[in-house]
Structure formats: C-alpha cells, structure tokens
Amino acid sequence: MEGGKPRLLHGIGVTTGTVVGKCWVRLMHEIVLPERQITPEQIPSEWKRLEEALGLSRGQLEDLYENVRQMMGDDKAEIIEFHLMMLDDEELLQNIRTILEQELCCIEQAVDHAIAAACTTMQSKADPYFQERAEDIRDVGNRILRNLLGEPVGGIQYSPKEPSVLLTDDLTPTETAHLDLNIVKAIVTRGGSRTSHTAILARALGIPAIVAVQETLDGLADGMEVALDVSRGVVIVNPDEATAAAYRAREEKQKALLAQMLDENRLCPETRDGFQARLVANVELPHEAEQAKRRYNVGVGLFRTEFLFITKGRPLSEEEQFENYRQTAEAVYPRSVIFRTLDIGGDKVLSQLDMPQELNPFMGTRAIRFSLYRPELFKEQLRAILRASAYGKVRVMFPMISTQEELVHAIKYLDEVKLELSRDNIPFNDELDVGCMIEVPSAALLAERLAPMVDFFSIGTNDLVQYSLAVDRGNPAIAYLYQPAHPAVLRQMKHVVDAAYASGKWVSVCGEMAAELLYTPLILGMGIHELSMSPMSLPSVHQLISNIRMQDAEILVAQALECNDGLEVDALCRNFLQRACPEILTGDDLPPLP
Ligand code: PEP
Ligand code: MG
C-alpha cells in the first residue's frame, strides 16, 4: 500500500539521524488463551506441561544469551540473564501453582494470571527500574505461553524483502536482540522509554530508534513510506516527495560524513586557521565506550556511571565497579576515559539505595550531594575508579558541585582512598586528573575559586541551562524557555573558561549543546578544546569544525554575549553557519513538518 495523506507520529528518539524507508508493521498479535477448566486429577499433567515449556524456554534463552554476548558484550547479555532467572523465580512458580490448584483453570490461564500480577507489582513501584522490568516479565511470560501453545517464539517471523523501518506496538528486549540488521533500518515502537532495555539494546546495536510513540499505529500498513527524524523523535508517514528526498539526502550525507571521518582517522579536527579541538564520547556503559573507540577512534569525555547501577537495579560492589571501569579503561586505551562519580537523584532514582523522599529532587540530594551523604558508597566508587586507573588513562570528575566546600570534601575523600590504597600496596595512578563539573550557576560564577583545586572543568550544559533559566529540562510545556545559547548561560560559560585558563586548567563541554551544530562555533569561539557528545553526533561536528575559522568564531561569541535572549543568539549562529559552512546539516535542510 502506498501514497495517502502525510501523518505525524511523535515519540522519544533514543539515537540520532534521519532514515527513510518502507514500513514493516508488526502490531502485537494477541496470544489466544484456552478457556479450559481442569479436574484436581489433571493438576500433575498440567504442571508437567509447564515444566516442559519452561525447559524449552530455558534452551531458547540460553542460545539467545550466547548470541547477545558475542554480538553485544556481557553487559547486554545480562538482560537475557534476567529472563533466565525469571524462569526459576520461586515466587512466580508458587503463584502459578496456587492459581492452578485454587481456580482449577488450565496451566496457560494460571501462567497468564501470575505474570499479570507480577507485572502489576513491578509497575506499582516508584523506581523506574522496576517499572521497566515489567516489560521483561511480560516478555518471559509470552515466551512460556507460546511454548505451551506450540507457537513459534523469539525473533521476528516475517522479514520484508528490502531493508525497512519496523513499526510495532512494542518490541521486547529479546526481539530487539534477535533483529536482523540487514533487514531492519530503524525501529519505531509505542512502548518503551529512554532507559528501557529495548532502547538500551537499540543504542548498543547503533540502530536508529524512536520509542514511546504517543499516537496509535492503527491504519499503518506494510509498504507505506516513512521518514524519521530520530533526534527529534518524529515520524512522518507518507511524506511528500520533496520531504522524502530531503530526508534521504540527509541520510546519504550522514553515511558519507562517517566514512570521511573514519577515513581521515583523525582524532582532533582542526579549524581552517589551525585551532585543534578534541572530540570524545558520552557513554553510559562499558560496551558503548568500547564501541565508540572501535567505530570512531575516540576516548570518553563523560562516563555516566550511575547507569551501571540503574541497568542492574541495585548498587554495584567495589569489585563489580572496578571490573567495569578497568574493562573500559583498557578498551579505550590509548585514549582516555573520564568517569563521573554517581549522578543519582533527580529523575534517576534507585529504590535500593534508600534515597531521601524529596518534593523537589532536582534541587535535592542529587549527584555529589548524594555521594557526600553516603560516604561509604562514595569511597567504594572512588576506590574502584582509582584501581582502574592502573589499567589505562583514567580521569575522575564530580557532578553538580555547587559550593567550594563540596569540592573540598569530595577531594578529601579521594585523598583518603589514595592513602588507603597506598597503604595496602594496591596500584593506582596517583597523578590522575581530577575534574569538577560546572552545572550549577553558583559554581560557574565562582569558577576562579574552584579552578585551583582541580585539573579541569567539564561544563554540563544540560543542567547549567536548567538551573540558570529555572526551566525543567524534561518538561515539554516550557521547552521554549530551554535556550542553551541564552546570553545568561553563555556569560557563565565564558567566565568558567577564563577562570580555568587563568589557572592553567583545561575545559570540556559534555552537555547536549556540544553536539548541536548550531552551537559548536560558540563553544569553540570561547576557546574550549574538548567537546564530548553521543557518538553518533561525532562525524557531523567533526566536519563542521574543519570548515570554520576560529577567528570568526571568536567574533561570533563577542556578538552573542551582547544579545538579549537565546533566540537572538540562535539567529546569529544560523547566519554564521550559512556563511561559513552552508552544506552543514543543522536540521534547517529538512522541510517543516506537515
Ligand atoms: C549535563 O548536565 O549537561 C550533563 C552532561 O549531565 P547529565 O546530562 O547526565 O545530567
Ligand atoms: Mg548534569
């Protein structure tokens, strides 16, 4: 089916890029459960059927575990491990048994009820980790049911003839792991969230994905054309010819840029007048760091360590953390990695950490405040990072520093741990660079007091914008106020850079602003050398830097600092890009949404 009126779908883009392709629609096909009642004498035979289905499920999941481990690494394989554990979950099995005996329904009904109850329990928890595990429990439940019913399980049953965009109500983590990347160009799902396992696997596979689509997928059919702007989380169904052509051109350009960047194999792009910048990656898990090094030959400018805890749903021991950090340091060597200590709190909660209940968690016991409130956890993490520093080029930085005193305390704990390690003859790099994130206006404004205490600053613009303009970074209702290039933000950044250089320290930017092409010239023009961003943005930023002149960027900054608001600065930047590098892909090359 082709043609028809353009239609828009909105979701959350968990990767970046544009994609054009034919739809491959796979709406959930319901499992039809038998309604059979049984007699008490039939309980043993029904239970035996369940045991056989569990055995089959175990075999399938063990095979899948091995595939995922080989393709995507140990950390992703753990997702399948969780599914395997569910098959032996005593509480779940006991619940199935109780339903079977009390209701005398067939085993399929008993499994379905017990799984539904387990999902409800998970969804009722405040911690998003548990809410998202409901998705895994449903996935395992469906596998058991399909095995009971003799239906095919795991993986996708139908494959289109040409690479297509898979649109589906939901994609379970195991289905995502099964995807044939020669066939699936991108995925669009109604279910999922930014941190769901499906999203994590999509990111690990490097597959463009939009999740949590708000609109129904009803009415979509195989063969319809779709154009995806993944960064903005937008899907255009039935785009007109001009739109499809613009998206296709951008897709081709992205591929060419990547090829060019890899071909040049240069870590440091250089402006036309010889200023060198260093590009590095933002990652959340060791495997992503390894992939960034392998694909883009870059190091890591921000390792968000809290995601190790969040994906596991519990705090990691020192030993487990050390293993993850060591593996990362070795994988990116000879490049370096900056581990940011836990930024838990705000919207990143972990119920097992017994976090304080707060009315305004973004202003509460978040990040370094949490670490200082739980020094035993903080010191465990510092020990793990320091121990890993013996295996590569490791740096450490502290998130959300808002006072000098916090930084003094954080460094005091670091020094204590160093002493303990020396006393125990455990190797570590005593000279490792220590950094302070600048994400709070008080830290930005007093940067000259902080600079002498550290080796570098890393500006977290996501939070600096949020706290400077009092605008919740995740609230779409006030997104218009979220202006990264607002002069109030730029003036703070400039002040931070000047303070750092006066003390002979270096500065990095690791917020999303670093990856926004519109703002790259501003960041460079301030004299910032290191830009850290999600790996998929590296090629286009690399290209842009190679096309501009530092001298012009400095003039742009001077003009921007005098503007009245962020929109005025945006207009200046757009103008700058059009003159300096008209071929750059800022998003303006795409036609307006229908
Ligand atoms: C930031 O605030 O810009 C940043 C990089 O940290 P996060 O996005 O993890 O809060
Ligand atoms: Mg931050």
XYZ file of C-alpha atoms and ligand atoms in Angstrom:
605
model
C 0.000 0.000 0.000
C 1.444 3.407 -0.890
C 0.535 7.071 -1.030
C -2.045 8.724 1.219
C -2.078 11.834 3.371
C 1.035 12.676 5.421
C 0.606 11.876 9.097
C 2.856 12.600 12.068
C 3.864 10.387 14.973
C 5.752 11.704 17.996
C 7.970 9.697 20.338
C 11.349 9.765 22.032
C 14.389 9.387 19.806
C 16.904 7.221 21.621
C 19.554 7.608 18.942
C 20.101 10.219 16.218
C 19.970 10.568 12.452
C 17.372 10.545 9.705
C 16.019 7.487 7.931
C 13.637 6.993 5.033
C 12.167 3.618 4.254
C 9.177 1.406 3.764
C 7.073 0.442 6.759
C 7.092 -3.012 8.074
C 4.208 -3.027 10.516
C 4.033 -5.684 13.136
C 1.221 -4.970 15.543
C 1.049 -7.299 18.511
C -0.754 -10.450 17.754
C -2.601 -11.481 20.847
C -1.947 -14.823 22.364
C -5.307 -16.604 22.445
C -5.530 -18.482 25.690
C -7.650 -21.621 26.009
C -10.541 -21.279 28.488
C -10.352 -24.897 29.679
C -11.188 -25.904 33.290
C -9.466 -28.942 34.749
C -10.171 -31.518 37.461
C -7.895 -31.868 40.512
C -6.569 -35.124 38.997
C -5.288 -33.197 35.979
C -3.088 -30.876 38.068
C 0.047 -33.078 37.790
C -0.247 -33.377 33.992
C -0.829 -29.615 33.597
C 2.216 -28.937 35.813
C 4.256 -31.340 33.706
C 3.298 -29.333 30.611
C 4.545 -26.209 32.347
C 7.844 -27.886 33.211
C 8.308 -28.867 29.574
C 7.549 -25.320 28.416
C 9.996 -23.921 30.981
C 12.655 -26.341 29.720
C 12.083 -25.240 26.118
C 12.177 -21.577 27.161
C 15.428 -22.143 29.044
C 17.091 -23.700 25.979
C 15.953 -20.831 23.734
C 17.115 -18.182 26.168
C 20.494 -19.853 26.694
C 21.072 -19.785 22.927
C 19.977 -16.167 22.796
C 22.226 -15.302 25.745
C 25.234 -16.645 23.868
C 24.290 -14.740 20.677
C 23.805 -11.462 22.501
C 27.014 -11.927 24.465
C 29.010 -12.434 21.299
C 27.310 -9.636 19.364
C 26.898 -7.023 22.060
C 29.006 -7.946 25.055
C 28.467 -9.239 28.572
C 26.576 -6.267 29.918
C 23.799 -6.572 27.321
C 23.667 -10.342 27.768
C 22.716 -9.713 31.382
C 19.319 -8.585 30.156
C 18.739 -12.127 28.903
C 20.159 -13.444 32.159
C 17.322 -11.674 33.952
C 14.858 -13.568 31.730
C 16.565 -16.849 32.564
C 16.362 -16.042 36.269
C 12.632 -15.386 35.943
C 12.136 -18.989 34.771
C 13.389 -20.181 38.171
C 11.711 -17.497 40.227
C 10.233 -19.382 43.157
C 7.633 -16.780 43.984
C 6.342 -16.733 40.408
C 6.224 -20.541 40.215
C 4.468 -20.736 43.577
C 1.875 -18.219 42.410
C 1.220 -20.225 39.233
C 0.823 -23.371 41.365
C -1.610 -21.653 43.745
C -3.774 -20.321 40.886
C -3.750 -23.729 39.195
C -4.860 -25.513 42.377
C -7.386 -22.959 43.552
C -9.006 -21.995 40.284
C -8.649 -25.334 38.515
C -8.010 -23.499 35.254
C -5.676 -24.756 32.540
C -1.960 -24.014 33.011
C -1.993 -21.297 30.297
C -4.547 -19.280 32.294
C -2.597 -19.820 35.521
C 0.642 -18.592 33.923
C -1.093 -15.598 32.381
C -2.693 -14.525 35.693
C 0.533 -14.945 37.668
C 2.523 -12.970 35.094
C -0.087 -10.203 35.027
C 0.063 -9.960 38.832
C 3.893 -9.828 38.793
C 3.781 -7.067 36.155
C 1.287 -5.043 38.209
C 3.501 -5.317 41.287
C 6.518 -4.087 39.346
C 4.603 -1.241 37.722
C 3.339 -0.013 41.088
C 6.866 0.667 42.363
C 8.175 4.225 42.346
C 11.547 3.204 40.954
C 11.549 3.361 37.117
C 13.933 0.396 37.087
C 11.204 -1.861 38.455
C 8.528 -0.318 36.279
C 10.607 -1.135 33.246
C 11.255 -4.687 34.403
C 7.512 -5.305 33.943
C 8.353 -5.300 30.232
C 10.842 -8.136 30.773
C 8.385 -10.163 32.844
C 5.721 -9.874 30.137
C 8.326 -10.946 27.588
C 9.214 -14.077 29.563
C 5.539 -14.802 30.210
C 4.737 -14.646 26.495
C 7.619 -16.971 25.743
C 6.339 -19.552 28.227
C 2.781 -19.225 26.895
C 3.854 -19.579 23.270
C 5.879 -22.657 24.179
C 2.851 -24.107 25.990
C 0.708 -23.462 22.921
C 3.313 -24.780 20.490
C 3.571 -21.386 18.745
C 6.835 -20.006 17.354
C 8.675 -17.750 19.804
C 11.521 -15.255 19.899
C 12.605 -13.313 16.907
C 10.538 -11.936 14.132
C 8.595 -14.316 11.957
C 8.269 -12.288 8.773
C 11.012 -10.392 7.062
C 10.350 -7.897 4.285
C 12.383 -8.098 1.086
C 14.160 -4.760 1.381
C 15.657 -3.003 4.437
C 12.652 -1.454 6.200
C 11.514 0.520 9.212
C 9.933 -1.754 11.782
C 6.862 -0.182 13.412
C 5.419 -2.120 16.269
C 3.298 -1.741 19.400
C 6.173 -2.998 21.398
C 9.395 -4.806 20.914
C 10.605 -6.970 23.705
C 14.285 -6.913 24.633
C 14.690 -10.441 23.287
C 13.072 -9.488 19.983
C 15.359 -6.462 19.727
C 18.341 -8.704 20.306
C 17.118 -11.010 17.510
C 16.713 -8.249 14.902
C 18.344 -8.833 11.561
C 20.112 -5.550 10.886
C 20.283 -6.269 7.172
C 16.511 -6.031 7.141
C 15.694 -3.526 9.863
C 16.891 0.037 9.153
C 15.200 1.568 12.181
C 12.601 0.766 14.806
C 9.570 2.698 15.979
C 7.656 1.419 18.994
C 4.679 2.608 21.012
C 6.096 1.029 24.160
C 9.438 1.605 25.844
C 11.150 4.614 27.342
C 14.527 6.304 27.084
C 16.052 3.831 29.526
C 14.051 0.685 28.707
C 16.049 -2.363 27.747
C 14.767 -2.136 24.189
C 16.194 1.399 23.964
C 19.485 0.332 25.530
C 19.856 -2.540 23.072
C 18.927 -0.311 20.125
C 21.642 2.126 21.142
C 24.142 -0.700 21.527
C 23.273 -2.005 18.062
C 23.591 1.514 16.663
C 20.115 1.209 15.211
C 18.030 4.395 14.879
C 15.070 4.064 17.232
C 12.056 6.089 18.290
C 10.199 4.708 21.303
C 7.126 5.680 23.350
C 5.186 6.916 20.308
C 2.076 8.721 21.553
C -0.263 8.074 18.607
C -1.871 4.797 17.569
C -0.192 2.819 14.807
C -3.576 1.638 13.511
C -4.030 2.332 9.837
C -0.354 1.863 9.014
C 0.428 -0.899 6.565
C 3.434 -2.672 5.092
C 4.965 -0.804 2.190
C 3.884 2.731 3.228
C 6.749 5.188 3.189
C 8.018 6.779 6.419
C 10.651 9.459 7.087
C 12.202 9.554 10.563
C 13.970 12.446 12.241
C 15.254 10.369 15.130
C 16.900 13.214 17.030
C 13.550 14.972 17.318
C 11.566 11.749 17.790
C 9.355 12.467 14.778
C 7.968 10.023 12.196
C 6.319 11.336 9.028
C 4.075 8.713 7.470
C 3.511 9.180 3.733
C 5.908 12.123 3.363
C 5.508 14.110 0.175
C 8.178 13.670 -2.457
C 10.203 16.748 -1.510
C 10.270 15.759 2.172
C 11.302 12.177 1.441
C 14.038 13.457 -0.867
C 15.368 15.872 1.798
C 15.434 13.144 4.443
C 17.060 10.715 2.022
C 19.705 13.271 1.079
C 20.484 13.786 4.741
C 20.703 10.038 5.330
C 23.211 9.721 2.498
C 25.178 12.670 3.788
C 25.392 11.134 7.268
C 26.843 7.971 5.781
C 29.346 9.955 3.721
C 30.386 12.040 6.726
C 31.023 8.977 8.816
C 33.068 7.395 6.056
C 35.044 10.615 5.647
C 35.738 10.971 9.343
C 36.886 7.382 9.635
C 38.916 7.733 6.507
C 40.727 10.750 7.860
C 41.159 8.754 11.046
C 41.966 11.934 12.886
C 41.057 12.329 16.491
C 41.423 16.083 16.514
C 39.598 18.076 13.888
C 41.240 21.404 13.158
C 39.618 24.713 12.256
C 40.733 26.304 8.986
C 43.064 28.584 10.931
C 44.673 25.760 12.880
C 42.857 25.539 16.236
C 42.648 21.907 17.301
C 39.645 20.521 19.128
C 39.349 17.118 20.735
C 36.179 15.105 20.240
C 35.214 12.455 22.755
C 32.146 10.370 23.534
C 29.438 10.404 26.191
C 28.630 6.836 27.231
C 26.645 5.036 29.854
C 28.049 1.512 29.785
C 31.463 -0.107 29.095
C 30.357 -1.669 25.857
C 29.400 1.733 24.439
C 32.881 3.032 25.280
C 34.483 0.104 23.511
C 32.204 0.690 20.511
C 32.982 4.436 20.406
C 36.695 3.658 20.328
C 36.290 0.943 17.697
C 33.904 2.889 15.424
C 35.126 6.447 15.861
C 38.568 6.036 17.405
C 37.737 8.374 20.280
C 38.040 8.295 24.053
C 35.317 9.003 26.602
C 34.637 12.511 27.935
C 31.736 11.508 30.146
C 31.029 8.048 31.516
C 27.697 8.330 33.369
C 28.482 5.689 35.995
C 25.006 5.748 37.547
C 23.687 3.790 34.574
C 25.670 0.751 35.708
C 23.549 0.848 38.852
C 20.318 1.721 37.076
C 20.527 -1.072 34.495
C 21.315 -3.576 37.248
C 18.602 -2.181 39.535
C 20.945 -2.208 42.510
C 24.210 -0.727 43.715
C 27.318 -2.435 42.390
C 30.016 -3.675 44.735
C 33.502 -2.147 44.547
C 34.700 -5.263 42.747
C 31.933 -5.135 40.133
C 32.522 -1.436 39.551
C 36.261 -1.982 39.274
C 35.727 -4.677 36.623
C 33.535 -2.315 34.565
C 35.926 0.609 34.896
C 39.020 -1.485 34.186
C 37.410 -3.042 31.116
C 36.509 0.459 29.847
C 39.960 1.925 30.536
C 41.575 -0.949 28.642
C 39.085 -0.831 25.767
C 39.616 2.871 25.017
C 43.397 2.870 25.595
C 45.480 4.793 24.430
C 42.580 7.249 24.588
C 41.388 8.392 27.996
C 38.139 7.990 29.899
C 36.547 10.397 32.373
C 34.451 8.592 34.959
C 31.884 10.845 36.519
C 31.012 9.762 40.043
C 27.366 8.838 40.637
C 24.780 11.338 39.474
C 21.922 9.598 41.199
C 18.848 11.605 42.246
C 16.716 13.982 40.191
C 14.922 11.668 37.776
C 17.460 8.873 38.318
C 16.201 7.046 41.389
C 17.203 3.666 42.687
C 14.935 2.454 45.454
C 17.582 0.047 46.754
C 19.779 2.987 47.636
C 17.300 4.164 50.223
C 17.251 7.683 48.829
C 15.578 10.506 50.706
C 11.992 11.230 49.597
C 12.012 14.820 48.413
C 9.489 17.226 46.990
C 11.938 18.693 44.524
C 14.540 16.024 43.766
C 16.357 18.015 41.056
C 17.177 20.568 43.748
C 17.700 17.938 46.412
C 20.136 15.220 47.386
C 21.351 14.650 43.852
C 24.795 13.756 42.434
C 27.728 14.868 44.655
C 25.253 15.720 47.424
C 24.134 12.095 47.479
C 27.742 10.862 47.417
C 28.662 13.086 50.361
C 25.529 11.940 52.208
C 26.566 8.299 51.682
C 30.381 8.468 52.012
C 30.779 4.689 52.294
C 29.287 4.287 48.795
C 31.290 7.252 47.507
C 34.589 5.860 48.798
C 33.785 2.452 47.321
C 33.286 4.084 43.925
C 36.459 6.172 44.245
C 38.439 3.050 45.156
C 37.098 1.248 42.087
C 37.936 4.198 39.793
C 41.404 4.662 41.286
C 42.171 0.951 40.973
C 41.096 1.072 37.310
C 43.488 3.994 36.774
C 46.344 1.472 36.841
C 44.994 -0.035 33.602
C 44.658 2.930 31.265
C 44.237 6.691 31.082
C 41.610 7.369 33.682
C 40.244 10.660 34.961
C 37.544 11.340 37.518
C 35.062 14.187 37.904
C 32.376 15.215 40.359
C 28.857 16.145 39.194
C 26.708 19.055 40.326
C 29.252 20.800 42.519
C 27.536 23.935 43.823
C 29.911 25.097 46.576
C 33.619 25.177 47.176
C 33.055 23.187 50.347
C 31.546 20.273 48.418
C 34.604 20.122 46.207
C 36.903 20.241 49.261
C 35.020 17.296 50.768
C 34.986 15.281 47.570
C 38.749 15.732 47.143
C 39.298 14.877 50.805
C 37.585 11.516 50.285
C 39.626 10.945 47.139
C 42.846 11.619 49.086
C 41.729 9.307 51.878
C 41.110 6.489 49.432
C 44.501 7.112 47.791
C 46.172 6.755 51.192
C 44.309 3.524 51.901
C 45.276 2.056 48.531
C 48.946 3.042 49.016
C 48.909 1.507 52.471
C 47.526 -1.749 51.020
C 50.001 -1.706 48.115
C 47.206 -1.608 45.554
C 48.374 0.039 42.317
C 46.702 3.218 41.030
C 47.716 6.411 39.231
C 48.428 8.952 41.929
C 48.529 11.705 39.278
C 45.112 11.062 37.797
C 43.351 14.206 36.631
C 40.501 15.379 38.818
C 37.713 17.484 37.372
C 34.738 19.461 38.543
C 31.536 19.592 36.535
C 30.102 23.042 36.122
C 26.347 22.608 36.006
C 25.107 24.997 38.667
C 25.302 28.810 38.363
C 26.972 29.184 41.774
C 29.861 27.012 40.563
C 30.082 28.870 37.261
C 30.155 32.274 38.933
C 32.800 31.240 41.446
C 34.838 29.181 38.982
C 38.035 31.078 39.845
C 37.790 29.675 43.391
C 37.294 26.120 42.150
C 39.877 26.137 39.361
C 42.999 25.935 41.578
C 41.582 22.796 43.229
C 41.180 20.688 40.071
C 42.852 19.778 36.776
C 39.883 20.517 34.528
C 36.292 21.695 34.310
C 33.584 19.911 32.382
C 30.575 22.102 31.636
C 27.318 20.145 31.831
C 25.120 22.424 29.789
C 22.005 20.241 30.184
C 21.836 21.152 33.843
C 23.506 24.550 33.595
C 20.705 25.682 31.273
C 18.068 24.105 33.517
C 19.352 25.714 36.706
C 20.242 29.084 35.136
C 16.898 29.665 33.472
C 14.811 27.767 36.061
C 13.451 25.561 33.304
C 12.905 21.828 33.855
C 14.993 20.150 31.150
C 12.380 17.426 30.614
C 9.165 19.450 30.617
C 7.789 19.903 27.078
C 5.325 22.588 28.231
C 8.141 25.045 28.853
C 10.601 23.746 26.271
C 10.517 27.164 24.572
C 12.341 28.573 27.615
C 15.079 25.987 27.356
C 17.586 28.097 25.419
C 21.121 26.661 25.595
C 22.597 29.743 23.930
C 20.867 32.230 26.197
C 23.374 35.010 26.981
C 22.858 34.251 30.692
C 24.280 30.790 30.040
C 26.956 31.913 27.589
C 28.273 34.543 30.000
C 28.691 31.902 32.672
C 30.462 29.574 30.248
C 32.804 32.323 29.168
C 33.540 33.157 32.785
C 34.318 29.487 33.504
C 36.714 29.282 30.551
C 38.517 32.487 31.551
C 38.825 31.310 35.161
C 40.171 27.934 34.065
C 42.772 29.421 31.729
C 43.877 31.931 34.346
C 44.740 28.904 36.494
C 46.250 26.925 33.624
C 43.403 24.359 33.579
C 41.505 22.919 30.614
C 37.776 22.898 29.883
C 35.406 20.459 28.232
C 31.706 20.662 27.384
C 29.784 17.435 27.838
C 26.132 18.536 27.690
C 23.962 18.076 24.600
C 24.936 21.581 23.484
C 28.309 20.168 22.410
C 26.536 18.062 19.787
C 24.277 20.819 18.485
C 25.896 22.045 15.315
C 24.295 25.427 15.676
C 26.284 25.989 18.858
C 29.596 24.316 18.023
C 31.126 27.601 16.765
C 30.129 29.310 20.037
C 31.806 26.610 22.111
C 34.969 26.733 20.019
C 34.938 30.525 19.924
C 35.137 30.592 23.716
C 38.363 28.629 23.422
C 37.008 25.289 24.642
C 39.126 22.443 23.287
C 37.207 19.333 24.232
C 33.663 18.501 23.152
C 32.037 15.353 24.472
C 28.866 14.026 22.870
C 26.837 10.986 21.965
C 28.995 9.049 19.462
C 26.556 9.298 16.565
C 26.980 13.091 16.501
C 30.759 12.943 16.133
C 31.055 12.887 12.319
C 28.977 15.999 11.686
C 30.642 18.018 14.468
C 34.000 16.894 13.099
C 33.040 18.151 9.664
C 31.785 21.473 10.962
C 34.932 22.232 12.951
C 37.081 21.550 9.905
C 35.076 24.125 7.969
C 35.143 27.179 10.196
C 37.737 29.703 11.275
C 38.471 30.252 14.937
C 38.829 33.984 14.334
C 35.242 34.159 13.061
C 34.002 32.007 15.933
C 35.550 34.414 18.441
C 33.717 37.349 16.839
C 30.502 35.315 16.970
C 30.948 34.799 20.718
C 31.525 38.508 21.317
C 28.303 39.308 19.441
C 26.330 36.558 21.182
C 27.304 37.775 24.638
C 25.623 41.082 23.836
C 22.308 39.579 22.686
C 19.089 39.848 24.689
C 17.942 36.252 24.588
C 18.662 32.783 23.238
C 16.559 33.201 20.137
C 18.611 36.193 19.062
C 21.781 34.151 19.533
C 20.249 31.254 17.564
C 19.623 33.604 14.646
C 23.241 34.829 14.787
C 24.526 31.251 14.826
C 22.308 30.200 11.943
C 23.569 33.104 9.934
C 27.159 32.186 10.824
C 26.699 28.600 9.668
C 25.069 29.595 6.426
C 28.045 31.764 5.609
C 30.810 29.543 6.950
C 29.567 26.115 6.061
C 26.320 26.122 4.032
C 26.392 22.358 3.483
C 26.197 21.588 7.191
C 23.217 19.620 8.446
C 21.643 21.741 11.122
C 18.138 20.477 10.638
C 17.305 23.525 8.554
C 17.926 21.378 5.493
C 14.753 19.473 6.362
C 11.419 20.918 5.264
C 8.981 21.998 8.035
C 6.863 19.216 9.479
C 3.497 18.681 7.737
C 24.754 17.872 31.808
O 24.038 18.206 32.758
O 24.966 18.584 30.812
C 25.396 16.540 31.806
C 26.257 16.195 30.882
O 24.993 15.669 32.776
P 23.624 14.835 32.684
O 23.007 15.054 31.335
O 23.997 13.414 32.918
O 22.835 15.447 33.799
Mg 24.093 17.048 34.555
